Coordinates of C-alpha atoms and ligand atoms in Angstrom, one line a residue:
M1 CA -50.0 17.3 -28.3
A2 CA -53.3 15.6 -27.4
V3 CA -53.3 11.9 -26.5
E4 CA -55.5 10.1 -29.0
A5 CA -57.3 7.5 -26.9
V6 CA -57.5 5.8 -23.5
V7 CA -56.6 2.2 -24.2
I8 CA -57.4 0.1 -21.3
A9 CA -61.0 -0.2 -20.2
P10 CA -60.7 -1.5 -16.6
G11 CA -63.2 -4.2 -15.8
V12 CA -64.2 -4.7 -19.4
D13 CA -61.2 -6.7 -20.4
D14 CA -59.4 -7.3 -17.1
P15 CA -55.9 -8.4 -18.1
W16 CA -55.6 -10.6 -14.9
L17 CA -58.8 -12.5 -15.7
N18 CA -57.5 -12.9 -19.3
A19 CA -54.2 -14.2 -18.1
Q20 CA -55.8 -16.7 -15.8
R21 CA -58.1 -17.8 -18.6
Q22 CA -55.1 -18.4 -20.9
F23 CA -53.4 -20.4 -18.1
D24 CA -56.6 -22.5 -17.4
A25 CA -56.7 -23.5 -21.1
A26 CA -53.1 -24.8 -20.9
A27 CA -53.7 -26.5 -17.5
D28 CA -56.7 -28.3 -19.1
V29 CA -54.7 -29.4 -22.1
L30 CA -51.9 -30.7 -19.8
Q31 CA -54.4 -32.2 -17.3
L32 CA -52.4 -30.5 -14.6
D33 CA -52.6 -31.8 -11.1
P34 CA -55.1 -29.7 -9.1
G35 CA -52.5 -28.7 -6.5
V36 CA -49.9 -27.5 -9.0
R37 CA -52.7 -25.7 -10.9
A38 CA -53.8 -23.9 -7.8
I39 CA -50.2 -22.8 -7.0
L40 CA -49.5 -21.5 -10.6
R41 CA -52.8 -19.8 -10.9
E42 CA -51.9 -17.1 -8.4
P43 CA -48.9 -14.8 -7.9
Q44 CA -46.5 -15.9 -5.2
R45 CA -45.9 -12.4 -3.8
Q46 CA -47.5 -9.0 -4.3
L47 CA -46.0 -5.8 -2.9
I48 CA -48.0 -2.5 -2.8
V49 CA -46.1 0.7 -2.0
N50 CA -47.3 4.2 -1.4
F51 CA -44.5 6.6 -1.4
P52 CA -43.9 10.4 -1.3
V53 CA -42.0 12.4 -3.8
K54 CA -41.0 16.1 -3.4
M55 CA -42.0 17.9 -6.6
D56 CA -40.0 20.8 -8.0
D57 CA -42.4 23.4 -6.6
G58 CA -41.8 22.1 -3.1
S59 CA -45.1 20.2 -2.7
V60 CA -45.2 16.5 -1.8
R61 CA -47.1 14.0 -4.0
L62 CA -48.0 10.5 -3.0
F63 CA -47.6 7.8 -5.6
E64 CA -48.8 4.1 -5.6
G65 CA -46.6 1.4 -7.1
Y66 CA -46.5 -2.4 -7.3
R67 CA -44.0 -5.2 -7.6
V68 CA -45.5 -8.7 -8.2
Q69 CA -43.5 -11.9 -8.3
H70 CA -45.6 -14.6 -9.9
S71 CA -43.4 -17.7 -9.6
L72 CA -39.9 -18.2 -8.0
N73 CA -39.7 -21.9 -8.9
R74 CA -37.3 -21.8 -11.9
G75 CA -35.0 -19.1 -10.5
P76 CA -35.0 -15.4 -9.6
T77 CA -37.9 -13.4 -10.9
K78 CA -37.6 -11.1 -13.9
G79 CA -39.8 -8.5 -15.5
G80 CA -40.1 -4.8 -16.4
I81 CA -41.3 -1.7 -14.6
R82 CA -44.1 0.3 -16.2
Y83 CA -44.9 4.0 -15.6
H84 CA -48.4 4.7 -16.8
P85 CA -51.5 6.5 -15.4
Q86 CA -53.6 3.4 -15.9
V87 CA -51.4 0.9 -14.2
T88 CA -53.5 -1.3 -11.9
L89 CA -52.5 -4.2 -9.6
N90 CA -54.4 -6.6 -11.8
E91 CA -52.5 -5.4 -14.8
V92 CA -49.2 -5.9 -13.0
K93 CA -50.3 -9.4 -11.9
A94 CA -51.1 -10.4 -15.5
L95 CA -47.8 -9.0 -16.8
A96 CA -45.9 -11.0 -14.0
M97 CA -47.7 -14.2 -14.9
W98 CA -47.0 -13.7 -18.6
M99 CA -43.3 -13.2 -17.7
T100 CA -43.2 -16.6 -16.0
W101 CA -44.4 -18.4 -19.2
K102 CA -42.1 -16.3 -21.4
C103 CA -39.0 -17.2 -19.4
A104 CA -40.1 -20.8 -19.4
V105 CA -40.9 -21.1 -23.1
A106 CA -37.5 -19.5 -23.8
G107 CA -35.8 -21.9 -21.4
I108 CA -34.0 -19.2 -19.4
P109 CA -33.7 -19.7 -15.7
F110 CA -36.1 -17.1 -14.3
G111 CA -39.6 -16.8 -12.9
G112 CA -41.9 -13.9 -13.8
A113 CA -42.3 -10.6 -12.1
K114 CA -43.5 -7.1 -13.1
G115 CA -43.6 -3.7 -11.5
G116 CA -45.6 -0.5 -12.1
V117 CA -46.2 3.0 -10.8
I118 CA -49.4 4.9 -11.4
V119 CA -48.0 8.0 -13.0
D120 CA -48.0 9.9 -16.2
P121 CA -44.3 10.6 -16.6
Q122 CA -44.6 13.1 -19.5
P123 CA -45.3 16.2 -17.4
L124 CA -42.6 15.4 -14.8
S125 CA -39.3 17.2 -14.9
R126 CA -36.1 15.0 -15.2
S127 CA -35.3 15.6 -11.5
E128 CA -38.9 14.7 -10.4
L129 CA -38.7 11.5 -12.5
E130 CA -35.3 10.7 -10.9
R131 CA -36.6 11.2 -7.4
L132 CA -39.8 9.1 -8.1
T133 CA -37.6 6.3 -9.6
R134 CA -35.2 6.3 -6.7
R135 CA -37.9 6.3 -4.0
Y136 CA -39.8 3.5 -5.8
A137 CA -36.6 1.5 -6.2
S138 CA -35.8 2.0 -2.6
E139 CA -39.4 0.8 -1.6
I140 CA -39.2 -2.3 -3.7
S141 CA -35.6 -3.0 -2.8
V142 CA -36.8 -5.3 0.0
V143 CA -37.7 -7.9 -2.7
M144 CA -35.2 -7.0 -5.4
G145 CA -31.6 -8.3 -5.9
P146 CA -29.5 -10.1 -8.5
E147 CA -30.4 -13.4 -7.0
R148 CA -34.0 -12.5 -6.1
D149 CA -35.8 -10.2 -8.6
I150 CA -34.3 -8.3 -11.5
P151 CA -36.3 -5.4 -13.1
A152 CA -36.0 -4.1 -16.7
P153 CA -37.6 -1.4 -18.8
D154 CA -41.2 -1.5 -19.9
V155 CA -43.6 1.2 -21.1
N156 CA -42.3 4.7 -20.3
T157 CA -39.1 3.5 -18.6
T158 CA -35.7 3.8 -20.2
P159 CA -32.0 2.8 -19.8
Q160 CA -31.6 6.1 -17.7
V161 CA -34.4 5.0 -15.3
M162 CA -32.6 1.6 -15.0
A163 CA -29.3 3.4 -14.2
W164 CA -31.0 5.3 -11.4
I165 CA -32.4 2.0 -10.0
M166 CA -29.0 0.4 -10.2
D167 CA -27.4 3.4 -8.5
T168 CA -30.0 3.5 -5.7
V169 CA -29.5 -0.1 -4.8
S170 CA -25.7 0.3 -5.1
M171 CA -25.7 3.3 -2.7
S172 CA -27.5 1.4 0.0
R173 CA -25.2 -1.6 -0.4
G174 CA -22.0 0.5 -0.6
Y175 CA -20.7 -1.1 -3.8
S176 CA -21.9 -1.4 -7.4
V177 CA -24.6 -4.0 -8.0
P178 CA -25.0 -3.9 -11.8
A179 CA -26.9 -7.3 -12.0
V180 CA -29.8 -5.9 -10.0
V181 CA -31.5 -4.5 -13.1
T182 CA -31.1 -5.0 -16.9
G183 CA -31.6 -2.7 -19.8
K184 CA -29.0 -0.3 -18.3
P185 CA -26.8 2.0 -20.4
L186 CA -23.5 0.3 -21.5
S187 CA -21.5 2.6 -19.2
V188 CA -22.9 0.9 -16.1
G189 CA -22.9 -2.7 -17.2
G190 CA -25.6 -2.8 -19.9
S191 CA -25.4 -5.3 -22.7
Q192 CA -24.7 -4.7 -26.4
G193 CA -28.0 -5.3 -28.3
R194 CA -30.3 -5.0 -25.3
N195 CA -32.1 -1.8 -26.5
A196 CA -33.2 -3.3 -29.8
A197 CA -33.5 -6.9 -28.5
T198 CA -37.3 -7.1 -28.2
G199 CA -37.9 -5.6 -31.7
R200 CA -35.1 -7.7 -33.1
G201 CA -36.7 -10.8 -31.6
C202 CA -40.1 -9.8 -33.2
A203 CA -38.4 -9.5 -36.6
M204 CA -36.7 -12.9 -36.2
V205 CA -39.9 -14.5 -35.2
A206 CA -41.7 -12.8 -38.2
Q207 CA -39.2 -14.6 -40.5
Q208 CA -39.7 -17.9 -38.8
A209 CA -43.6 -17.6 -38.9
C210 CA -43.4 -16.7 -42.6
S211 CA -41.2 -19.7 -43.4
R212 CA -43.6 -22.0 -41.6
L213 CA -46.6 -20.5 -43.4
G214 CA -44.9 -20.6 -46.8
L215 CA -45.0 -16.8 -47.1
D216 CA -42.3 -14.5 -48.7
P217 CA -41.7 -11.4 -46.5
R218 CA -40.9 -9.4 -49.7
Q219 CA -44.5 -9.8 -50.8
L220 CA -46.0 -8.8 -47.4
T221 CA -47.3 -5.5 -46.0
V222 CA -47.2 -4.6 -42.3
A223 CA -48.8 -2.3 -39.8
V224 CA -47.2 -1.6 -36.4
Q225 CA -49.2 -0.2 -33.5
G226 CA -46.8 1.7 -31.0
F227 CA -43.5 3.2 -32.1
G228 CA -41.6 3.0 -28.8
N229 CA -38.8 0.7 -28.0
V230 CA -40.5 -2.4 -29.3
G231 CA -42.5 -1.0 -32.2
S232 CA -39.8 1.2 -33.7
N233 CA -37.1 -1.6 -33.6
A234 CA -39.5 -4.2 -34.9
A235 CA -40.6 -1.9 -37.8
G236 CA -37.0 -1.0 -38.7
L237 CA -35.7 -4.6 -38.6
M238 CA -38.8 -6.0 -40.4
A239 CA -38.3 -3.4 -43.2
E240 CA -34.6 -4.5 -43.4
G241 CA -35.8 -8.1 -43.6
G242 CA -37.9 -7.3 -46.7
F243 CA -41.4 -6.5 -45.4
S244 CA -43.1 -3.3 -46.5
V245 CA -44.2 -1.3 -43.4
L246 CA -47.1 0.7 -44.5
A247 CA -48.5 2.1 -41.3
V248 CA -47.4 2.9 -37.7
S249 CA -48.9 4.7 -34.8
D250 CA -48.3 6.0 -31.3
V251 CA -50.4 7.4 -28.5
Y252 CA -51.0 10.6 -30.5
G253 CA -52.3 8.8 -33.7
G254 CA -51.1 7.0 -36.7
I255 CA -49.7 7.5 -40.2
H256 CA -50.0 5.5 -43.4
S257 CA -48.4 5.4 -46.8
E258 CA -49.2 2.9 -49.6
R259 CA -45.6 3.3 -50.9
G260 CA -44.1 2.1 -47.6
L261 CA -42.5 4.1 -44.8
D262 CA -38.8 5.0 -44.6
I263 CA -38.4 3.8 -41.0
P264 CA -34.9 5.4 -40.2
A265 CA -36.3 8.8 -41.5
L266 CA -39.4 8.3 -39.4
A267 CA -37.3 7.6 -36.3
R268 CA -35.5 10.9 -36.9
H269 CA -38.9 12.7 -37.2
V270 CA -40.0 11.1 -33.9
Q271 CA -36.8 12.2 -32.2
S272 CA -37.3 15.8 -33.2
T273 CA -41.2 16.1 -32.8
G274 CA -42.0 13.5 -30.2
S275 CA -44.5 11.6 -32.4
V276 CA -45.0 9.8 -35.7
V277 CA -47.9 12.2 -36.5
G278 CA -47.2 14.6 -39.3
F279 CA -44.4 12.6 -41.0
P280 CA -44.1 14.1 -44.4
G281 CA -45.6 12.2 -47.3
T282 CA -48.1 10.2 -45.2
L283 CA -51.8 10.2 -44.5
P284 CA -53.1 10.3 -41.0
L285 CA -55.1 7.4 -39.5
T286 CA -56.3 6.5 -36.0
N287 CA -55.1 3.6 -33.9
A288 CA -58.5 1.8 -34.4
E289 CA -58.2 2.2 -38.2
L290 CA -54.6 0.9 -38.1
L291 CA -55.7 -2.4 -36.5
E292 CA -58.2 -3.0 -39.3
L293 CA -56.0 -1.9 -42.2
P294 CA -55.8 -4.3 -45.2
V295 CA -52.2 -5.5 -44.5
D296 CA -50.8 -9.0 -44.3
V297 CA -49.1 -8.7 -40.9
L298 CA -50.2 -6.8 -37.8
V299 CA -47.8 -6.0 -35.0
P300 CA -49.5 -4.6 -31.9
A301 CA -46.6 -3.1 -29.9
A302 CA -48.3 -0.7 -27.5
L303 CA -50.5 -2.0 -24.7
E304 CA -52.8 -4.9 -23.8
N305 CA -56.5 -5.3 -24.9
Q306 CA -56.1 -3.8 -28.4
I307 CA -57.7 -6.7 -30.4
T308 CA -60.9 -7.6 -28.6
A309 CA -64.2 -9.2 -29.4
R310 CA -65.3 -5.8 -30.7
N311 CA -62.8 -5.5 -33.5
A312 CA -61.3 -9.0 -34.1
G313 CA -63.9 -9.6 -36.9
Q314 CA -62.6 -6.6 -38.8
V315 CA -58.8 -7.4 -38.6
Q316 CA -57.7 -8.1 -42.1
A317 CA -54.1 -9.3 -41.4
K318 CA -53.5 -13.0 -41.7
L319 CA -50.6 -13.0 -39.3
I320 CA -50.4 -11.2 -35.9
L321 CA -47.1 -10.8 -34.1
E322 CA -47.7 -9.7 -30.5
G323 CA -44.9 -7.2 -29.8
A324 CA -46.9 -6.0 -26.8
N325 CA -47.9 -8.1 -23.8
G326 CA -51.5 -9.2 -23.9
P327 CA -52.7 -7.2 -26.9
T328 CA -55.2 -9.9 -27.9
T329 CA -58.0 -10.9 -25.5
P330 CA -59.1 -14.6 -25.3
D331 CA -62.5 -13.7 -26.8
A332 CA -60.7 -12.1 -29.8
D333 CA -58.4 -15.2 -30.0
E334 CA -61.5 -17.4 -30.6
I335 CA -62.7 -15.1 -33.4
L336 CA -59.3 -14.9 -35.1
L337 CA -59.0 -18.7 -34.9
R338 CA -62.3 -19.2 -36.7
R339 CA -61.1 -16.7 -39.3
G340 CA -57.8 -18.5 -39.9
V341 CA -55.6 -15.8 -38.6
T342 CA -52.2 -17.0 -37.1
V343 CA -51.3 -15.3 -33.8
V344 CA -47.7 -15.6 -32.6
P345 CA -48.2 -15.0 -28.9
D346 CA -46.5 -12.4 -26.8
I347 CA -44.6 -14.9 -24.8
V348 CA -42.7 -15.9 -27.9
A349 CA -42.9 -12.9 -30.2
N350 CA -41.5 -10.4 -27.7
A351 CA -39.2 -12.8 -25.7
G352 CA -36.1 -11.2 -27.3
G353 CA -36.0 -8.6 -24.6
V354 CA -35.9 -10.9 -21.7
I355 CA -33.5 -13.2 -23.5
V356 CA -30.9 -10.4 -23.9
S357 CA -31.7 -9.2 -20.4
Y358 CA -30.7 -12.7 -19.3
F359 CA -27.4 -12.2 -21.2
E360 CA -26.9 -8.9 -19.5
W361 CA -27.4 -10.4 -16.1
V362 CA -25.0 -13.2 -16.8
Q363 CA -22.4 -10.7 -18.1
D364 CA -22.8 -8.5 -15.0
L365 CA -22.4 -11.5 -12.7
Q366 CA -19.2 -12.5 -14.5
S367 CA -17.9 -9.0 -15.3
F368 CA -17.2 -10.4 -18.7
F369 CA -18.8 -8.7 -21.7
W370 CA -19.7 -10.1 -25.1
E371 CA -19.7 -8.7 -28.6
E372 CA -23.0 -7.7 -30.2
G373 CA -22.6 -10.3 -33.0
E374 CA -22.4 -13.1 -30.4
I375 CA -25.4 -11.7 -28.5
N376 CA -27.6 -11.6 -31.6
Q377 CA -26.5 -15.1 -32.6
R378 CA -27.3 -16.5 -29.2
L379 CA -30.6 -14.6 -29.2
E380 CA -31.6 -16.2 -32.5
Q381 CA -30.6 -19.7 -31.3
I382 CA -32.8 -19.4 -28.2
L383 CA -35.8 -17.8 -30.0
T384 CA -35.7 -20.3 -32.7
R385 CA -35.9 -23.1 -30.1
A386 CA -38.8 -21.4 -28.4
F387 CA -40.7 -20.8 -31.6
T388 CA -40.1 -24.3 -32.9
S389 CA -41.1 -26.0 -29.7
S390 CA -44.3 -23.9 -29.5
W391 CA -45.1 -24.6 -33.2
E392 CA -44.5 -28.3 -32.8
A393 CA -46.6 -28.5 -29.6
S394 CA -49.4 -26.7 -31.3
E395 CA -49.3 -29.3 -34.1
R396 CA -49.0 -32.3 -31.8
L397 CA -51.9 -31.1 -29.6
S398 CA -53.9 -29.7 -32.5
V399 CA -54.3 -26.3 -30.7
P400 CA -53.6 -22.7 -31.7
L401 CA -50.0 -21.5 -31.4
R402 CA -50.7 -19.6 -28.2
L403 CA -51.9 -22.7 -26.5
G404 CA -48.9 -24.7 -27.9
A405 CA -46.5 -22.2 -26.4
Y406 CA -48.4 -22.2 -23.1
A407 CA -48.3 -26.0 -23.0
V408 CA -44.5 -26.0 -23.3
A409 CA -44.1 -23.2 -20.8
V410 CA -46.6 -24.3 -18.1
E411 CA -45.3 -27.9 -18.2
R412 CA -41.7 -26.6 -17.6
V413 CA -42.9 -24.5 -14.6
A414 CA -45.1 -27.4 -13.3
E415 CA -42.1 -29.8 -13.6
A416 CA -39.9 -27.5 -11.5
T417 CA -42.8 -27.0 -9.0
R418 CA -43.2 -30.8 -8.6
D419 CA -39.5 -31.5 -8.5
R420 CA -38.9 -28.9 -5.7
G421 CA -41.8 -30.3 -3.7
L422 CA -43.8 -28.5 -1.0
Y423 CA -42.1 -26.6 1.9
P424 CA -42.3 -27.4 4.8
Ligands
NAD501 P1 -42.5 2.4 -24.9 O1 -42.9 3.3 -23.8 O2 -41.1 2.5 -25.4 O3 -43.4 2.6 -26.2 C1 -44.8 2.5 -26.1 C2 -45.4 3.0 -27.4 O4 -46.8 2.8 -27.4 C3 -45.2 4.5 -27.7 O5 -45.0 4.7 -29.0 C4 -46.5 5.1 -27.2 O6 -46.8 6.3 -27.8 C5 -47.5 4.0 -27.7 N1 -48.7 4.0 -27.0 C6 -49.0 4.2 -25.7 N2 -50.3 4.2 -25.5 C7 -50.9 4.1 -26.7 C8 -52.2 4.0 -27.1 N3 -53.2 4.3 -26.2 N4 -52.5 3.8 -28.4 C9 -51.5 3.6 -29.3 N5 -50.2 3.7 -28.9 C10 -49.9 3.9 -27.6 O7 -42.8 0.9 -24.5 P2 -42.2 -0.5 -25.0 O8 -41.1 -0.9 -24.2 O9 -42.0 -0.3 -26.5 O10 -43.4 -1.5 -24.7 C11 -44.5 -1.7 -25.6 C12 -45.2 -3.0 -25.3 O11 -44.2 -4.0 -25.5 C13 -45.7 -3.2 -23.9 O12 -46.8 -4.1 -24.0 C14 -44.6 -3.9 -23.2 O13 -45.0 -4.6 -22.0 C15 -44.1 -4.8 -24.3 N6 -42.7 -5.3 -24.1 C16 -41.7 -4.5 -23.9 C17 -40.4 -5.0 -23.8 C18 -39.2 -4.1 -23.7 O14 -38.1 -4.7 -23.8 N7 -39.3 -2.8 -23.7 C19 -40.2 -6.4 -23.8 C20 -41.3 -7.2 -24.0 C21 -42.6 -6.7 -24.1

């Protein structure tokens, strides 16, 4: 099946420059001390690895990968690993910085990190993918560990990939180290509820945003871009919560039905065909059309730079929930603000994943596992706190919700930075 579009235009909307611009806005609002500002504006550590993988035909291919740790001040670093042909160091730096703010606004004791490998995993065989994962894990193991840096899934990485990372680290240590990575299968120390956690968090935040805005979910229509881990779970749980999901898309294209989509049936269609495209009873549409559809709520849950200065004026939704990281550029934010669109920022809207990853890490360290009900309840508690403190900060400071959330997050990291002082 043909891929519909190349999403990230390098240099045009550089995610790292956007991340720094978002940070600068918060630093200005907080009147951050210049020294602390300089520290938090750059990643603390960046590792670039070039590593060989033996392919099934006997040839050797060299791959480039990254692991960036943005801030270690509030605890070990945490963040996913992405496999994608358009991964760049600047993208990984941005994703690592966003993880720092996400963990801080959620009040969980981690700094931010992210990893990535420049690879299209689709054409790889399972054993090629396993060898690539194990060698990359081995290369970044110099900075990884339960008390140092704990990866998790991101675009194109799965619980199976996490299990291979856990096994690779465990083999070199000589004993099982489940807490080195989260998002693992249950059989090797994964947590109940982790797989759906990011989408579940989006659906919880959707309810909270509606209640703040005086909207009834049963009257609202939704479009979701991306039908992977985040998009499919967000769509399913939002539909269960009363919203009508009219359109979804993936890298191959989108589908639309005015009557609303049956998400469990769509998930089965995706499992058997590999895409949402061609789901019976729906009309096709492109990803660009989906973003401009006349719906009430838009959930970008694919990649960054989807809502930009070029299309923000045409977005018709009144509420945007950022399931993806960095889907809205700062220029687009300004246009949406002028048009009265509420944007629930990524660091709150998709924080459910890292919150349950935190639970998984705690369970692994204690070898004591919790029931799913308890996990979802604790998730809701933490997310509600994060959403409420962001909303209240945005009202107190008279700034948009993203800046309110950033003000809370950046102040927490700045406080930890000041309290620790400068070494030596
Ligand atoms: P995934 O690999 O499970 O799914 C990605 C989805 O996006 C797929 O449906 C894919 O087809 C689609 N997609 C890819 N390129 C596209 C394009 N060019 N146009 C339209 N759709 C495209 O990944 P995921 O884990 O669901 O991650 C999606 C987003 O959510 C990313 O921004 C990621 O950083 C963010 N996120 C993920 C988690 C998590 O727990 N997995 C947590 C927080 C944030």
